[in-house]
């Protein structure tokens, strides 16, 4: 039996097994996908312990940077982001990629966004770097990075430079977020739901919004966007689209997208009941 897993900490509530196991069953593969608790400093030892039956790993926080470090080969976009959410077994060892970029692009395109020139990103953590790489794929050339502490935005600024995006770092305390949002083509919020309570109405002035947070749901941003009539992409959309890419890299087959989406919907219904 071939095996794959999602690694990270904490990991017990990850939805990745729901998506991957549904995909493998639909593809007729007798594969098992599980969760493995793994701290950042344990990624190397975990990966080296895996036998030849292991075909791939999905990497969530806090393992993404360490996953990049253990890889024998790395895609340009994972290098640009500075992190990998995907490790695929190859002859030379493990190949690292960042399908989080597919998650951003797929989530926004699904809601009708095709291209633009200006974007806003709220937050500058690991998700923000994947968003910037996704923006580059969508033709965004200029981004306002809105953060509480501009001094902590160095990694995001470095990623923007690597993907060819001009970035302006803006302190949240000094910006008119509503005006910035309404002048943009797309806005992505990467910060926790509770932090967006005073920001949601301003965020919703953007024509397209991706809120990467999906628990608890609905978020303040989601409610505000729904009321405003703007187009909303969610963290669940992003989760699905990054998983499509992983399934395809692990199996070499097209992801059964409708099956995976239905499995996710069923799981969320079960968890909410």
Short mmCIF file of C-alpha atoms in Angstrom, two decimals:
data_model
loop_
_atom_site.label_atom_id
_atom_site.label_comp_id
_atom_site.label_asym_id
_atom_site.label_seq_id
_atom_site.Cartn_x
_atom_site.Cartn_y
_atom_site.Cartn_z
CA UNK A 1 0.00 0.00 0.00
CA UNK A 2 1.21 3.46 -0.88
CA UNK A 3 1.07 6.04 1.88
CA UNK A 4 0.89 9.82 2.23
CA UNK A 5 0.17 12.19 5.11
CA UNK A 6 -0.20 15.74 6.30
CA UNK A 7 2.41 16.84 8.82
CA UNK A 8 2.34 19.75 11.25
CA UNK A 9 1.47 20.72 14.80
CA UNK A 10 -1.28 20.78 15.88
CA UNK A 11 -2.62 18.44 13.22
CA UNK A 12 -5.64 16.59 14.64
CA UNK A 13 -8.24 18.83 12.98
CA UNK A 14 -6.69 18.92 9.51
CA UNK A 15 -9.18 18.42 6.69
CA UNK A 16 -6.52 17.14 4.29
CA UNK A 17 -7.25 13.42 4.94
CA UNK A 18 -10.86 13.97 3.92
CA UNK A 19 -9.80 15.44 0.59
CA UNK A 20 -6.97 13.06 -0.23
CA UNK A 21 -8.66 9.82 0.80
CA UNK A 22 -11.75 10.74 -1.22
CA UNK A 23 -9.53 11.43 -4.22
CA UNK A 24 -7.59 8.19 -3.96
CA UNK A 25 -10.78 6.14 -3.65
CA UNK A 26 -12.26 7.87 -6.70
CA UNK A 27 -9.08 7.14 -8.66
CA UNK A 28 -9.20 3.48 -7.70
CA UNK A 29 -6.01 3.66 -5.63
CA UNK A 30 -5.54 1.53 -2.53
CA UNK A 31 -3.66 4.31 -0.78
CA UNK A 32 -3.76 5.56 2.80
CA UNK A 33 -3.48 9.23 3.82
CA UNK A 34 -3.09 10.06 7.50
CA UNK A 35 -2.08 12.83 9.91
CA UNK A 36 1.38 12.91 11.50
CA UNK A 37 2.14 15.25 14.38
CA UNK A 38 5.46 16.90 13.62
CA UNK A 39 7.26 19.92 15.05
CA UNK A 40 9.41 22.15 12.89
CA UNK A 41 12.67 20.76 14.21
CA UNK A 42 11.52 17.16 13.62
CA UNK A 43 10.82 17.39 9.88
CA UNK A 44 14.24 16.13 8.84
CA UNK A 45 14.17 13.08 11.09
CA UNK A 46 10.59 12.25 10.13
CA UNK A 47 11.24 12.45 6.41
CA UNK A 48 14.40 10.35 6.65
CA UNK A 49 12.48 7.65 8.56
CA UNK A 50 9.85 7.11 5.86
CA UNK A 51 10.05 3.92 3.84
CA UNK A 52 9.69 3.56 0.05
CA UNK A 53 5.91 3.12 0.34
CA UNK A 54 5.60 6.83 1.15
CA UNK A 55 4.77 8.90 -1.94
CA UNK A 56 4.13 12.36 -0.56
CA UNK A 57 3.63 14.72 2.34
CA UNK A 58 1.40 17.74 2.74
CA UNK A 59 3.13 20.23 5.03
CA UNK A 60 1.26 22.66 7.21
CA UNK A 61 2.48 25.01 9.91
CA UNK A 62 5.03 25.03 11.38
CA UNK A 63 6.78 22.64 8.97
CA UNK A 64 6.76 24.51 5.66
CA UNK A 65 10.17 26.15 5.86
CA UNK A 66 11.78 23.01 7.21
CA UNK A 67 10.22 21.01 4.38
CA UNK A 68 11.97 23.24 1.89
CA UNK A 69 15.27 22.61 3.62
CA UNK A 70 15.04 18.79 3.45
CA UNK A 71 14.19 18.66 -0.25
CA UNK A 72 16.60 17.41 -2.91
CA UNK A 73 14.91 19.60 -5.54
CA UNK A 74 12.69 22.65 -5.30
CA UNK A 75 10.31 24.41 -7.68
CA UNK A 76 10.97 28.08 -8.48
CA UNK A 77 7.74 29.14 -6.82
CA UNK A 78 8.58 27.34 -3.58
CA UNK A 79 11.93 29.10 -3.63
CA UNK A 80 10.19 32.43 -4.21
CA UNK A 81 7.74 31.84 -1.37
CA UNK A 82 10.48 30.55 0.92
CA UNK A 83 8.37 27.60 2.03
CA UNK A 84 6.96 24.30 0.77
CA UNK A 85 3.58 22.77 1.54
CA UNK A 86 4.24 19.73 -0.66
CA UNK A 87 6.94 17.05 -0.66
CA UNK A 88 6.81 14.42 -3.39
CA UNK A 89 8.97 11.29 -3.40
CA UNK A 90 11.36 11.28 -6.38
CA UNK A 91 14.37 9.19 -7.32
CA UNK A 92 16.78 11.73 -5.85
CA UNK A 93 14.89 12.10 -2.57
CA UNK A 94 12.03 14.58 -2.11
CA UNK A 95 10.80 17.28 -4.46
CA UNK A 96 9.39 20.42 -2.82
CA UNK A 97 6.62 22.61 -4.20
CA UNK A 98 4.17 25.20 -2.90
CA UNK A 99 0.66 24.42 -4.11
CA UNK A 100 -0.57 27.13 -1.74
CA UNK A 101 0.00 29.33 -4.80
CA UNK A 102 -2.50 27.17 -6.72
CA UNK A 103 -4.84 27.62 -3.77
CA UNK A 104 -4.77 31.41 -4.03
CA UNK A 105 -5.07 31.50 -7.81
CA UNK A 106 -7.74 28.82 -8.01
CA UNK A 107 -9.86 30.30 -5.23
CA UNK A 108 -9.92 33.74 -6.84
CA UNK A 109 -10.48 32.48 -10.39
CA UNK A 110 -13.36 30.33 -9.22
CA UNK A 111 -15.09 33.51 -8.01
CA UNK A 112 -14.59 35.24 -11.34
CA UNK A 113 -11.32 37.10 -10.86
CA UNK A 114 -9.17 36.80 -13.98
CA UNK A 115 -6.53 39.52 -13.81
CA UNK A 116 -5.71 42.92 -12.42
CA UNK A 117 -2.83 45.25 -11.65
CA UNK A 118 -3.20 46.29 -8.02
CA UNK A 119 -3.74 44.26 -4.87
CA UNK A 120 -3.85 44.57 -1.11
CA UNK A 121 -2.61 41.96 1.35
CA UNK A 122 -3.37 42.26 5.05
CA UNK A 123 -0.70 40.52 7.09
CA UNK A 124 2.86 39.52 6.26
CA UNK A 125 3.22 35.95 7.55
CA UNK A 126 3.78 32.71 5.70
CA UNK A 127 0.42 32.76 3.94
CA UNK A 128 1.07 36.28 2.66
CA UNK A 129 4.16 35.12 0.80
CA UNK A 130 2.12 32.48 -1.05
CA UNK A 131 -0.49 35.13 -1.82
CA UNK A 132 2.14 37.36 -3.38
CA UNK A 133 3.34 34.53 -5.62
CA UNK A 134 -0.28 33.87 -6.56
CA UNK A 135 -0.80 37.54 -7.35
CA UNK A 136 2.17 37.45 -9.70
CA UNK A 137 0.52 34.55 -11.59
CA UNK A 138 -2.63 36.65 -11.90
CA UNK A 139 -0.78 39.63 -13.35
CA UNK A 140 -0.83 41.81 -10.25
CA UNK A 141 2.16 44.12 -10.45
CA UNK A 142 1.69 46.41 -7.45
CA UNK A 143 0.69 45.47 -3.91
CA UNK A 144 0.05 47.35 -0.69
CA UNK A 145 1.09 45.18 2.25
CA UNK A 146 -0.90 46.30 5.29
CA UNK A 147 0.68 45.23 8.59
CA UNK A 148 0.66 46.15 12.25
CA UNK A 149 4.46 46.09 12.47
CA UNK A 150 6.23 47.10 9.23
CA UNK A 151 9.53 45.87 10.64
CA UNK A 152 8.20 42.30 10.47
CA UNK A 153 7.41 42.41 6.75
CA UNK A 154 10.93 41.67 5.46
CA UNK A 155 10.20 38.13 4.26
CA UNK A 156 7.07 39.17 2.40
CA UNK A 157 8.93 42.05 0.79
CA UNK A 158 11.69 39.65 -0.28
CA UNK A 159 9.12 37.32 -1.87
CA UNK A 160 7.53 40.25 -3.72
CA UNK A 161 10.93 41.10 -5.14
CA UNK A 162 11.53 37.53 -6.27
CA UNK A 163 8.20 37.36 -8.14
CA UNK A 164 8.49 40.82 -9.67
CA UNK A 165 5.86 42.70 -7.68
CA UNK A 166 6.34 46.27 -6.48
CA UNK A 167 5.32 46.36 -2.84
CA UNK A 168 4.58 49.19 -0.44
CA UNK A 169 4.51 48.32 3.24
CA UNK A 170 1.79 50.29 5.03
CA UNK A 171 1.20 50.48 8.78
CA UNK A 172 -2.38 49.54 9.63
CA UNK A 173 -2.56 52.35 12.15
CA UNK A 174 -1.89 55.00 9.53
CA UNK A 175 -3.85 53.83 6.47
CA UNK A 176 -7.36 54.53 5.22
CA UNK A 177 -8.06 50.88 4.54
CA UNK A 178 -11.43 51.49 2.93
CA UNK A 179 -9.97 53.84 0.31
CA UNK A 180 -7.07 51.46 -0.31
CA UNK A 181 -9.44 48.51 -0.74
CA UNK A 182 -11.84 50.30 -3.07
CA UNK A 183 -8.96 51.40 -5.31
CA UNK A 184 -7.59 47.86 -5.60
CA UNK A 185 -8.52 45.03 -7.95
CA UNK A 186 -8.33 42.37 -5.23
CA UNK A 187 -7.69 42.11 -1.49
CA UNK A 188 -6.55 39.14 0.59
CA UNK A 189 -6.81 39.00 4.37
CA UNK A 190 -4.42 36.56 6.04
CA UNK A 191 -4.96 37.60 9.66
CA UNK A 192 -7.06 35.82 12.33
CA UNK A 193 -10.80 36.42 12.34
CA UNK A 194 -10.81 38.32 15.63
CA UNK A 195 -8.29 40.81 14.27
CA UNK A 196 -10.60 41.71 11.38
CA UNK A 197 -13.59 42.80 13.46
CA UNK A 198 -12.75 46.53 13.18
CA UNK A 199 -11.50 46.11 9.59
CA UNK A 200 -14.23 44.09 7.93
CA UNK A 201 -16.35 46.93 6.57
CA UNK A 202 -13.30 48.56 4.99
CA UNK A 203 -12.05 45.26 3.56
CA UNK A 204 -15.43 44.66 1.92
CA UNK A 205 -14.96 47.74 -0.27
CA UNK A 206 -12.62 45.76 -2.52
CA UNK A 207 -14.34 44.16 -5.53
CA UNK A 208 -12.80 40.74 -4.86
CA UNK A 209 -11.84 39.49 -1.41
CA UNK A 210 -10.11 36.29 -0.32
CA UNK A 211 -10.34 35.61 3.42
CA UNK A 212 -7.95 32.74 4.10
CA UNK A 213 -9.49 32.07 7.53
CA UNK A 214 -12.36 29.57 7.57
CA UNK A 215 -12.73 28.76 11.26
CA UNK A 216 -14.74 30.04 13.00
CA UNK A 217 -17.20 30.62 10.16
CA UNK A 218 -18.60 32.96 9.07
CA UNK A 219 -15.79 35.41 9.70
CA UNK A 220 -16.40 39.14 10.15
CA UNK A 221 -14.90 39.68 6.69
CA UNK A 222 -17.20 37.11 5.11
CA UNK A 223 -20.28 38.75 6.62
CA UNK A 224 -19.20 42.21 5.51
CA UNK A 225 -18.40 41.09 1.96
CA UNK A 226 -21.72 39.30 1.67
CA UNK A 227 -23.50 42.48 2.72
CA UNK A 228 -21.49 44.66 0.33
CA UNK A 229 -22.09 42.56 -2.78
CA UNK A 230 -18.39 42.04 -3.46
CA UNK A 231 -17.11 38.63 -4.56
CA UNK A 232 -15.81 36.42 -1.74
CA UNK A 233 -13.31 33.58 -1.99
CA UNK A 234 -12.66 31.62 1.19
CA UNK A 235 -9.95 29.67 2.90
CA UNK A 236 -11.90 26.50 2.11
CA UNK A 237 -11.70 27.36 -1.59
CA UNK A 238 -7.97 27.82 -1.15
CA UNK A 239 -7.70 24.51 0.74
CA UNK A 240 -9.42 22.67 -2.08
CA UNK A 241 -7.33 24.14 -4.86
CA UNK A 242 -4.01 23.52 -3.12
CA UNK A 243 -5.11 19.92 -2.50
CA UNK A 244 -5.98 19.41 -6.17
CA UNK A 245 -2.37 20.17 -7.04
CA UNK A 246 -1.02 17.86 -4.36
CA UNK A 247 -3.18 14.93 -5.45
CA UNK A 248 -2.03 15.37 -9.02
CA UNK A 249 1.62 15.48 -8.04
CA UNK A 250 1.33 12.46 -5.72
CA UNK A 251 -0.65 10.27 -8.15
CA UNK A 252 0.22 11.54 -11.61
CA UNK A 253 -3.51 11.67 -12.39
CA UNK A 254 -6.04 14.48 -12.70
CA UNK A 255 -7.64 15.29 -9.36
CA UNK A 256 -11.33 14.28 -9.09
CA UNK A 257 -12.34 17.78 -8.11
CA UNK A 258 -16.08 17.28 -7.76
CA UNK A 259 -15.53 14.24 -5.53
CA UNK A 260 -13.11 16.13 -3.31
CA UNK A 261 -15.44 19.10 -3.02
CA UNK A 262 -18.38 16.85 -2.12
CA UNK A 263 -16.29 15.06 0.52
CA UNK A 264 -15.31 18.38 2.06
CA UNK A 265 -18.91 19.60 2.12
CA UNK A 266 -20.03 16.35 3.78
CA UNK A 267 -17.32 16.56 6.41
CA UNK A 268 -18.12 20.17 7.26
CA UNK A 269 -21.81 19.29 7.57
CA UNK A 270 -20.97 16.41 9.89
CA UNK A 271 -18.72 18.59 12.05
CA UNK A 272 -21.35 21.28 12.40
CA UNK A 273 -24.16 18.92 13.38
#
